[in-house]
Coordinates of C-alpha atoms in Angstrom, one line a residue:
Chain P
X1 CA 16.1 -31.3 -8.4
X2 CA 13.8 -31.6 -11.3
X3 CA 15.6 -29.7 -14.1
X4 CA 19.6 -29.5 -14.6
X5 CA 21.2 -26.5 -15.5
X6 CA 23.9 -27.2 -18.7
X7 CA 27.5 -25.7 -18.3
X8 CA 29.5 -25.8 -21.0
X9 CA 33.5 -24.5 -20.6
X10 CA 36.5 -24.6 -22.2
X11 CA 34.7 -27.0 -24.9
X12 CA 33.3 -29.4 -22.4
X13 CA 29.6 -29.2 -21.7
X14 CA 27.9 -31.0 -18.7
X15 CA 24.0 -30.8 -17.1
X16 CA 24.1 -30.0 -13.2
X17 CA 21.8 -29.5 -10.8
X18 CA 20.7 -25.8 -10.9
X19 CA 21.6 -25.5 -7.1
X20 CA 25.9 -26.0 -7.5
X21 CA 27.1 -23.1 -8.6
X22 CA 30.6 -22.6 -10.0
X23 CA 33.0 -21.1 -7.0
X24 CA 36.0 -22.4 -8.2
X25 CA 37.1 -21.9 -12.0
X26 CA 40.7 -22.2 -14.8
X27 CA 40.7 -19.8 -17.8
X28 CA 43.8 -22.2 -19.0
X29 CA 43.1 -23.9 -21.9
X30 CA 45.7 -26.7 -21.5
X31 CA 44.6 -27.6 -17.7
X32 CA 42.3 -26.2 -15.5
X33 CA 39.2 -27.1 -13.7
X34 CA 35.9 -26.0 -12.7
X35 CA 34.6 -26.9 -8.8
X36 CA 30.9 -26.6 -7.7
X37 CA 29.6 -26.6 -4.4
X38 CA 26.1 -27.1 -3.3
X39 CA 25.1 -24.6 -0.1
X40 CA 27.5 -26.4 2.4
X41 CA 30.3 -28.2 0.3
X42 CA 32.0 -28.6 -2.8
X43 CA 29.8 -30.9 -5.2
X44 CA 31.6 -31.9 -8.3
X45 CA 35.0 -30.8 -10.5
X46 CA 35.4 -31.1 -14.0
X47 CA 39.3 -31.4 -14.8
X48 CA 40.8 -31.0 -17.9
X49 CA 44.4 -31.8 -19.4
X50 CA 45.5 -31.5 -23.2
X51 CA 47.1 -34.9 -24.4
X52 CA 47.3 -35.4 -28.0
X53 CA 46.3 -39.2 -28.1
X54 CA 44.6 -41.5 -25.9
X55 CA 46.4 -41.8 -22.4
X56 CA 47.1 -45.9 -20.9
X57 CA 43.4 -46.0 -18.5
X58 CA 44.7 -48.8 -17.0
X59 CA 47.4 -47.6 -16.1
X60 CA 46.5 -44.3 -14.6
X61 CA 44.1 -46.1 -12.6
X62 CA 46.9 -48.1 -11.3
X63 CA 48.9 -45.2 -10.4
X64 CA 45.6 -43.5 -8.6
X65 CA 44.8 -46.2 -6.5
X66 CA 48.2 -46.3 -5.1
X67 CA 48.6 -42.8 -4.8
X68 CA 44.9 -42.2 -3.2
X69 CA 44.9 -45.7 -0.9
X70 CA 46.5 -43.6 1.7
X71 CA 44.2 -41.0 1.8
X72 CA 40.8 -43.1 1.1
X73 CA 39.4 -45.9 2.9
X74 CA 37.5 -48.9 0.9
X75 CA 39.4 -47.7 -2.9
X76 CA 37.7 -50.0 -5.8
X77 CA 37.5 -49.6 -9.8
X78 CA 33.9 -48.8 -10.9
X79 CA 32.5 -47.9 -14.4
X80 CA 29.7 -45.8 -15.1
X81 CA 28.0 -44.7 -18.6
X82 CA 31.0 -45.8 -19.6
X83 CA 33.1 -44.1 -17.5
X84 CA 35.8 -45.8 -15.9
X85 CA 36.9 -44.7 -12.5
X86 CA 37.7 -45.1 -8.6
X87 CA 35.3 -44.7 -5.8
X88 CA 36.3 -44.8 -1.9
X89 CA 35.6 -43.4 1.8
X90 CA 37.2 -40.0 2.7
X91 CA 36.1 -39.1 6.3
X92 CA 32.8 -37.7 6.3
X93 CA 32.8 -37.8 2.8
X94 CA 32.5 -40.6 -0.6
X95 CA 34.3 -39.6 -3.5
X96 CA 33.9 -41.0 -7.0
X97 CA 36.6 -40.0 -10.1
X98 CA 36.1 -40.7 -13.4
X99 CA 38.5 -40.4 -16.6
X100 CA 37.3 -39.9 -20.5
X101 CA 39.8 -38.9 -23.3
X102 CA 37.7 -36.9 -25.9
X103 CA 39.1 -37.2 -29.3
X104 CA 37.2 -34.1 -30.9
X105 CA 38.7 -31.4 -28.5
X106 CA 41.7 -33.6 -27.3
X107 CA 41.1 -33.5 -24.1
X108 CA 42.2 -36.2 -20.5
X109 CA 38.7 -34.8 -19.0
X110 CA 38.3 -36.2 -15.2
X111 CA 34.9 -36.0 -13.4
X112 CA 34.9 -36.0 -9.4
X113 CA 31.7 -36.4 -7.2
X114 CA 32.1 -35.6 -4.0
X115 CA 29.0 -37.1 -1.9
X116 CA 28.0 -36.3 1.9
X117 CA 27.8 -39.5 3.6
X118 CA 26.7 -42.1 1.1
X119 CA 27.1 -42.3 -2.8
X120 CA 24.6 -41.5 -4.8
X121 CA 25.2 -44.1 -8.0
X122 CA 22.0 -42.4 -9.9
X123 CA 23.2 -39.1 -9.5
X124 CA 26.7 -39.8 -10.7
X125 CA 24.9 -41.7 -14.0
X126 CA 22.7 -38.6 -14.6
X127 CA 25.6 -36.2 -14.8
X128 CA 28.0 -38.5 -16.5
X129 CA 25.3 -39.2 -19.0
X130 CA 25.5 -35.3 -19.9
X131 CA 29.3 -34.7 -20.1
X132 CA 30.3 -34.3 -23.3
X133 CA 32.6 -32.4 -25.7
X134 CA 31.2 -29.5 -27.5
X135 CA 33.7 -28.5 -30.5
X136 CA 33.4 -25.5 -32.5
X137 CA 30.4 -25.1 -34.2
X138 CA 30.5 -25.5 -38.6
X139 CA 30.3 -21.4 -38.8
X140 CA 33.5 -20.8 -36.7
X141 CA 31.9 -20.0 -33.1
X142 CA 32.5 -21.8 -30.2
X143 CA 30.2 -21.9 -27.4
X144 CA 30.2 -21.1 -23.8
X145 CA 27.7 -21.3 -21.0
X146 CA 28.7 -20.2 -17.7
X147 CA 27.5 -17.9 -15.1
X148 CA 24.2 -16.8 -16.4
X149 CA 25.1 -16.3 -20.1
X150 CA 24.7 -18.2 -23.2
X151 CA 27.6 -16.9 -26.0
X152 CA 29.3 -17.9 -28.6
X153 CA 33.3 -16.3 -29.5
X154 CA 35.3 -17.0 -32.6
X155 CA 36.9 -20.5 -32.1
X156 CA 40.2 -18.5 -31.8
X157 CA 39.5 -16.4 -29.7
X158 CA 40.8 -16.8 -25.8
X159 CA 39.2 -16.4 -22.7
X160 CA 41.5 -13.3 -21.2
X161 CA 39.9 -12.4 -18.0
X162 CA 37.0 -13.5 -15.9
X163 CA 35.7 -11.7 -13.0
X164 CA 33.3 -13.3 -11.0
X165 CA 32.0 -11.5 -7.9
X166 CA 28.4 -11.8 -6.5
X167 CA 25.8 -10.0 -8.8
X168 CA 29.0 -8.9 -11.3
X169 CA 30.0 -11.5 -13.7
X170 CA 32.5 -10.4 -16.9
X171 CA 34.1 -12.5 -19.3
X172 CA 36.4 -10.9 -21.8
X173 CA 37.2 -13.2 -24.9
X174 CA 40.7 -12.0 -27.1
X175 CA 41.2 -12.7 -30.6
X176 CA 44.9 -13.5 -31.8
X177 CA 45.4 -10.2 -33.1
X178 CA 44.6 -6.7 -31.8
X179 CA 41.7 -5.1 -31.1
X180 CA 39.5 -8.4 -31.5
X181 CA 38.6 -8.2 -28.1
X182 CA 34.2 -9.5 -27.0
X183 CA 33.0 -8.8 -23.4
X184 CA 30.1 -10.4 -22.2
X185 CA 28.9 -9.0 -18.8
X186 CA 25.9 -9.6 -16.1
X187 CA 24.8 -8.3 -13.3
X188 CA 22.5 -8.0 -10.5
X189 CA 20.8 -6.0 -7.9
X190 CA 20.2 -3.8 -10.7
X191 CA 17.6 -1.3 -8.5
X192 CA 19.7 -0.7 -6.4
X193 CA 22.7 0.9 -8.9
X194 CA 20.9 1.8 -12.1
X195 CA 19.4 5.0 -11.6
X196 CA 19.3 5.7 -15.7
X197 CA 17.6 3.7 -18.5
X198 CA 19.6 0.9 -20.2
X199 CA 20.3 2.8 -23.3
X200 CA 21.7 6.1 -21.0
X201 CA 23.3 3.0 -19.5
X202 CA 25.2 1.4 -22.6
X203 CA 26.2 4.9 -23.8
X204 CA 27.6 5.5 -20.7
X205 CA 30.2 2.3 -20.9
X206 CA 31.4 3.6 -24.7
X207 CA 34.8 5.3 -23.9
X208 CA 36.9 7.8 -26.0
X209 CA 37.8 5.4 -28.8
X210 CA 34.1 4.5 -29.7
X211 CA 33.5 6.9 -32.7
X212 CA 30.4 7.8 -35.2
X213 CA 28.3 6.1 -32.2
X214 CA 24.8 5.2 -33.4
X215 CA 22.4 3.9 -30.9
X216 CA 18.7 1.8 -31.5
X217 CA 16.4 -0.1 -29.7
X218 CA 14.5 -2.8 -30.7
X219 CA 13.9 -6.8 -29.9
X220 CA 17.0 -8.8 -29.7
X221 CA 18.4 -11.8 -27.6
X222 CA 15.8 -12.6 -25.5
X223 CA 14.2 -9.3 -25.4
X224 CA 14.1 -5.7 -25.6
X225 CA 17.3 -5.0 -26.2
X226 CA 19.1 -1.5 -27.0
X227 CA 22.0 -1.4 -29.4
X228 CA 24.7 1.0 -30.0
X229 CA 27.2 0.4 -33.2
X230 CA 30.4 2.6 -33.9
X231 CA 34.0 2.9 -35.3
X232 CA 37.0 1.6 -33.2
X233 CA 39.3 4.4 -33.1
X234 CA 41.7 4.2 -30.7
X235 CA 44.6 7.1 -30.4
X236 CA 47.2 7.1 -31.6
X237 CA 48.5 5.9 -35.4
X238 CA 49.6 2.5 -35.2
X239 CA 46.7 1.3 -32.8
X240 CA 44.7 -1.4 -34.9
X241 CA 41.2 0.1 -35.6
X242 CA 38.2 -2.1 -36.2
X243 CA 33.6 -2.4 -35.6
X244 CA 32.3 -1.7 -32.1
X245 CA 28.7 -3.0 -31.5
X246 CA 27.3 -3.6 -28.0
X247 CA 24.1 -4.3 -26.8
X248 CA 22.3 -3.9 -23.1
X249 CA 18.9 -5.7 -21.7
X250 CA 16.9 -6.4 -18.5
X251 CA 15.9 -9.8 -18.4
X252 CA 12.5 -9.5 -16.1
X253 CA 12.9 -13.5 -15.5
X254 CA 15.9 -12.8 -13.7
X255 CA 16.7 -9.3 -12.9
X256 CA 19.5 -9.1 -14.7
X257 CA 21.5 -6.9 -16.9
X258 CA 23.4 -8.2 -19.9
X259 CA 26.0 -6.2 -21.7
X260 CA 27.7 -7.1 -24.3
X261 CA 30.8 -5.7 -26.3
X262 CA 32.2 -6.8 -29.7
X263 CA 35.6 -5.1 -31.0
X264 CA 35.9 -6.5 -34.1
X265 CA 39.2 -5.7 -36.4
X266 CA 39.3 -6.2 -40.1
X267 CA 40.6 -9.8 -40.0
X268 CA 37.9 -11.2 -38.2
X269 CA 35.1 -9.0 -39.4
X270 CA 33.3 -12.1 -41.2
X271 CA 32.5 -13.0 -37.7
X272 CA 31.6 -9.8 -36.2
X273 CA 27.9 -10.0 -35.5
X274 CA 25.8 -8.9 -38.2
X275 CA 22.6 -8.3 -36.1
X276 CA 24.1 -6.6 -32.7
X277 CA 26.5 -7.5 -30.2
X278 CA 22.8 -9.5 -28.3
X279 CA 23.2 -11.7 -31.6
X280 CA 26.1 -14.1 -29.8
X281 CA 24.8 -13.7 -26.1
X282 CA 21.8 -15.2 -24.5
X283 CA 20.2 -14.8 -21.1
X284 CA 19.9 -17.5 -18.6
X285 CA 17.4 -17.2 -16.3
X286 CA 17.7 -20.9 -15.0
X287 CA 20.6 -19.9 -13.8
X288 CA 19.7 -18.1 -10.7
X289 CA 18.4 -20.2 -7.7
X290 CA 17.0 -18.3 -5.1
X291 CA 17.0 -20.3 -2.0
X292 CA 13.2 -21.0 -1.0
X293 CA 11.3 -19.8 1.7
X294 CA 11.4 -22.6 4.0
X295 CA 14.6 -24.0 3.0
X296 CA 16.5 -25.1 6.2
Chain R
X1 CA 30.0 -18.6 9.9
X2 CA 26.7 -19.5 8.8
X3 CA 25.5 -21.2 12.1
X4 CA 26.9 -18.0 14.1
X5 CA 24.0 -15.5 15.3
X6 CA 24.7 -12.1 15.4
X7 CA 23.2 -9.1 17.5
X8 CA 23.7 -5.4 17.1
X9 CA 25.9 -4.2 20.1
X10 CA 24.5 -3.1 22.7
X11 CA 26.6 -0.2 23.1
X12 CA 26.3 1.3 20.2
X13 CA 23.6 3.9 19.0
X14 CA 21.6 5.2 15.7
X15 CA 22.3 8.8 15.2
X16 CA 20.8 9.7 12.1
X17 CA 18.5 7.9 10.0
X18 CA 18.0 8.8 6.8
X19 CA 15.0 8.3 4.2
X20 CA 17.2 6.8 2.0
X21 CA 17.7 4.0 4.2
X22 CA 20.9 4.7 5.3
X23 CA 22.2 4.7 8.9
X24 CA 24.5 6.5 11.1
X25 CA 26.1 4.2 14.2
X26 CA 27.9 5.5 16.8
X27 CA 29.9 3.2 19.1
X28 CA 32.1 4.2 22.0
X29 CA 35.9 3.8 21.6
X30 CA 38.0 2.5 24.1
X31 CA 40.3 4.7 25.1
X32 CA 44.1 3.4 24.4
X33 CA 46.2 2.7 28.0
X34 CA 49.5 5.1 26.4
X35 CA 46.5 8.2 25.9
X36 CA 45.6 7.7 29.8
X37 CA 46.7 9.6 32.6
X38 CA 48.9 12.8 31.8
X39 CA 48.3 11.7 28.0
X40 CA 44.7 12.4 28.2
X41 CA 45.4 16.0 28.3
X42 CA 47.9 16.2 25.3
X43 CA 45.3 14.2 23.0
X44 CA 42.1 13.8 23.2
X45 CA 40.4 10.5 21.0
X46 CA 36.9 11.1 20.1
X47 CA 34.9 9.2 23.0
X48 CA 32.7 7.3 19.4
X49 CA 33.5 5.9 16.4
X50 CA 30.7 6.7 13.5
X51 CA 29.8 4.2 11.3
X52 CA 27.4 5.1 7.9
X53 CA 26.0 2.3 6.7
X54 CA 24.0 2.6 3.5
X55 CA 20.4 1.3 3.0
X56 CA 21.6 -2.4 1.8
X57 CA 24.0 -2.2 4.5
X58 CA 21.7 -1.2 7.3
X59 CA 18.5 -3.7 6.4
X60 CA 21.5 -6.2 7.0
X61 CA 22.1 -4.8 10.4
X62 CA 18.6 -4.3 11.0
X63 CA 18.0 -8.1 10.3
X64 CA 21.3 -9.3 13.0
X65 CA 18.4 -9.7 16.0
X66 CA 20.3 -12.2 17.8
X67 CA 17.8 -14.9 16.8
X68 CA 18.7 -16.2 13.2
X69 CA 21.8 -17.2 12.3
X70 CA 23.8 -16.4 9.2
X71 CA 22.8 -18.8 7.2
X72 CA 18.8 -17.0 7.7
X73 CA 20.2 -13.7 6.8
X74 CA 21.9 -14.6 3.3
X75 CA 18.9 -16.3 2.4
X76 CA 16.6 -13.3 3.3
X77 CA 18.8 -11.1 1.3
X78 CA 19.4 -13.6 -1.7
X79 CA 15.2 -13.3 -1.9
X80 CA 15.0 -9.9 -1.9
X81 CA 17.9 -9.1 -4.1
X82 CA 17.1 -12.4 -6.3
X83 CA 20.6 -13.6 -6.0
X84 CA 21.5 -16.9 -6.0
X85 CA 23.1 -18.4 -2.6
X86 CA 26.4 -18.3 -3.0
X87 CA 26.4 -14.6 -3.9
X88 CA 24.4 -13.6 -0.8
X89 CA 26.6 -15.5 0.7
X90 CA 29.8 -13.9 -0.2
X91 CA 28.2 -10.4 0.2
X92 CA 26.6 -11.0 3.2
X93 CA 29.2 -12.6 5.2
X94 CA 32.1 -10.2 3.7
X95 CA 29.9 -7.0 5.4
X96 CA 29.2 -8.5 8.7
X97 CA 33.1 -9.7 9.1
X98 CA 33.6 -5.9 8.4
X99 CA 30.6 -4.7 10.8
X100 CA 32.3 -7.2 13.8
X101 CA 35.8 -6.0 13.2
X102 CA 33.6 -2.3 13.9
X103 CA 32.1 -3.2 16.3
X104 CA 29.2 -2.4 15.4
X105 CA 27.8 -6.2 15.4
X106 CA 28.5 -9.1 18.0
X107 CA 28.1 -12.8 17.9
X108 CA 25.7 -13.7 20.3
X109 CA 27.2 -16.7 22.8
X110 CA 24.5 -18.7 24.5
X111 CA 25.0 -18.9 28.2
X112 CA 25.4 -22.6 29.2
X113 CA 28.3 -23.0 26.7

């Protein structure tokens, strides 16, 4: 576990060993959470809960140790990078919580560590050292990093959908108002479904209401990618119109395809991506662990 | 799941391979107790089930030798697909639940249990 792998969602980044992968995640911006598991159990959660001010610690912690002393065996308080939380015995199993209020996204964030057997304290000081809030940035975009990709989305904008299946990962952002709408795709196995070139490719995903489509190649992102720009047209005559630009790559470190979309409508256009849609996603090759050869 | 080990049934047969990659399975059907007897003659079931597996499909069959377990299969296919864990995991273990429920695959029980 030499290098950590950084994860930023819903405003809340955090480094994690490159070998947990996300399997369970919230697109709910008020409360949600995020679970990793390593090959063989669930790893670590990151919890999140809107709350306006500063919740009562001690109290909480009150409430948790009487609520979990049934359930775990050996309950004490413990602090960590500043963390406070609980720590305690569940079968097999120790698990450690820990609580933070971060003012700049006002968010209750809670951080569980679920360890096999023993508790790993330098682990848990590692991570916690890493968890952080990541606002918007000064030019309006916030950030995400999840599931192979890199992007940044209008601080507005929502995340709408996310489909996560192996070797198919989409993420569809919406804007407040109609058609602002960016999709930010990956995928894998790639020989074994793309029989055309990328750019054949990227035409291909334009439907009806792309108009005046114009297509170029060049570098972009982290590298060659090909780009396609058009009109938003949608039928019919009160359907919003607005800028189309998408932009397809194969990253050789990974395998990978990236794709993505930016629908753009007149009230957002300061934000629609001056360079291509690859402007606002990045690859992520660090991402993928394969397992090794003589892993057991 | 991933500790089980898996074997190709013994009953069933390759009847076209193709050089694709892709396989045709046949394995024999058992034939319902209500289509027995004077039934037999009324309807007749076809005596094998076919089975097409496609090239990804069948170098997963192909590696279920009743030696590795699971857990050595999604691990082989996560290499040569370069997908992480987790996905081979989910893609591997999802086809061979539907290649069991076939019959096409079986899970290899050791004798002294």
């Amino acid at each position: 576990m030499d290098s950590m792998t950084e994860w930023i969602w819903r405003q809340i980044g955090a480094a994690l060993p490159p070998d947990w992968e996300c399997l369970q995640f919230s697109r709910d911006p008020e409360a949600g959470r995020c679970a990793f598991a390593d090959r063989y159990r669930y790893r670590f959660e990151l919890n999140w809960r809107r709350s306006k001010g500063e919740p009562d610690f001690d109290r909480m912690m009150k409430d948790y140790e009487g609520s979990l002393a049934a359930e775990w065996q050996g309950i004490r308080r413990i602090k960590c990078r500043g963390w406070p939380g609980l720590t305690g015995r569940r079968g097999d199993e120790v698990v450690s919580r820990f609580g933070r209020w971060q003012p700049e996204i006002e968010l209750l964030v809670e951080i569980v560590f679920i360890h096999p057997e023993r508790r790993d304290e330098g682990l848990e000081a590692r991570i916690l050292g890493t968890v952080r809030a990541v606002p918007p940035e000064a030019d309006g975009f916030q950030r995400w990093r999840a599931f192979g990709m890199d992007l940044r989305v209008p601080q507005d904008f929502t995340l709408g959908e996310a489909v996560v299946e192996p070797a198919r990962v989409g993420l569809r952002f919406d804007g407040r108002k109609k058609p602002d709408r960016w999709i930010f795709r990956r995928y894998g196995m790639v020989d074994s479904w793309l029989k055309t070139s990328v750019r054949d490719w990227l035409e291909s995903q334009t439907g009806e209401p792309v108009r005046h489509v114009r297509c170029q190649s060049g570098k972009g992102g982290t590298g060659n990618a090909d780009r396609l720009e058009g009109q938003w047209r949608p039928r019919g005559l009160l359907l919003p119109r607005g800028a189309y630009a998408a932009a397809a790559w194969l990253d050789r470190r990974d395998g990978r395809l990236y794709h993505a979309i930016c629908i753009t409508g007149k009230k957002n256009r300061r934000f629609h991506p001056a360079h291509g849609a690859d402007d606002v996603l990045k690859s992520c090759p660090g991402f993928l662990v394969v397992p090794e050869e003589n892993a057991s | 799941m991933l500790q089980a080990v898996l074997l190709p049934n013994r009953a069933a047969r390759v009847v076209r391979e193709d050089p694709d990659g892709s396989l045709t399975l046949a394995v024999p059907t058992r034939k319902p107790s209500v289509l027995r007897g004077l039934g037999a003659w009324l309807v007749r079931p076809p005596r094998e089930r076919l089975t097409l597996l496609d090239s990804l499909g069948a170098s997963v069959w192909k590696a279920c030798d009743g030696r590795r377990p699971v857990e050595a299969l999604v691990m082989e296919f996560a290499r040569r697909h370069r997908l992480s864990f987790h996905e081979s995991r989910v893609s591997v273990t999802g086809y061979v639940s539907s290649l069991l429920r076939r019959g096409v695959l079986a899970v290899a029980v050791e004798a002294d249990r």
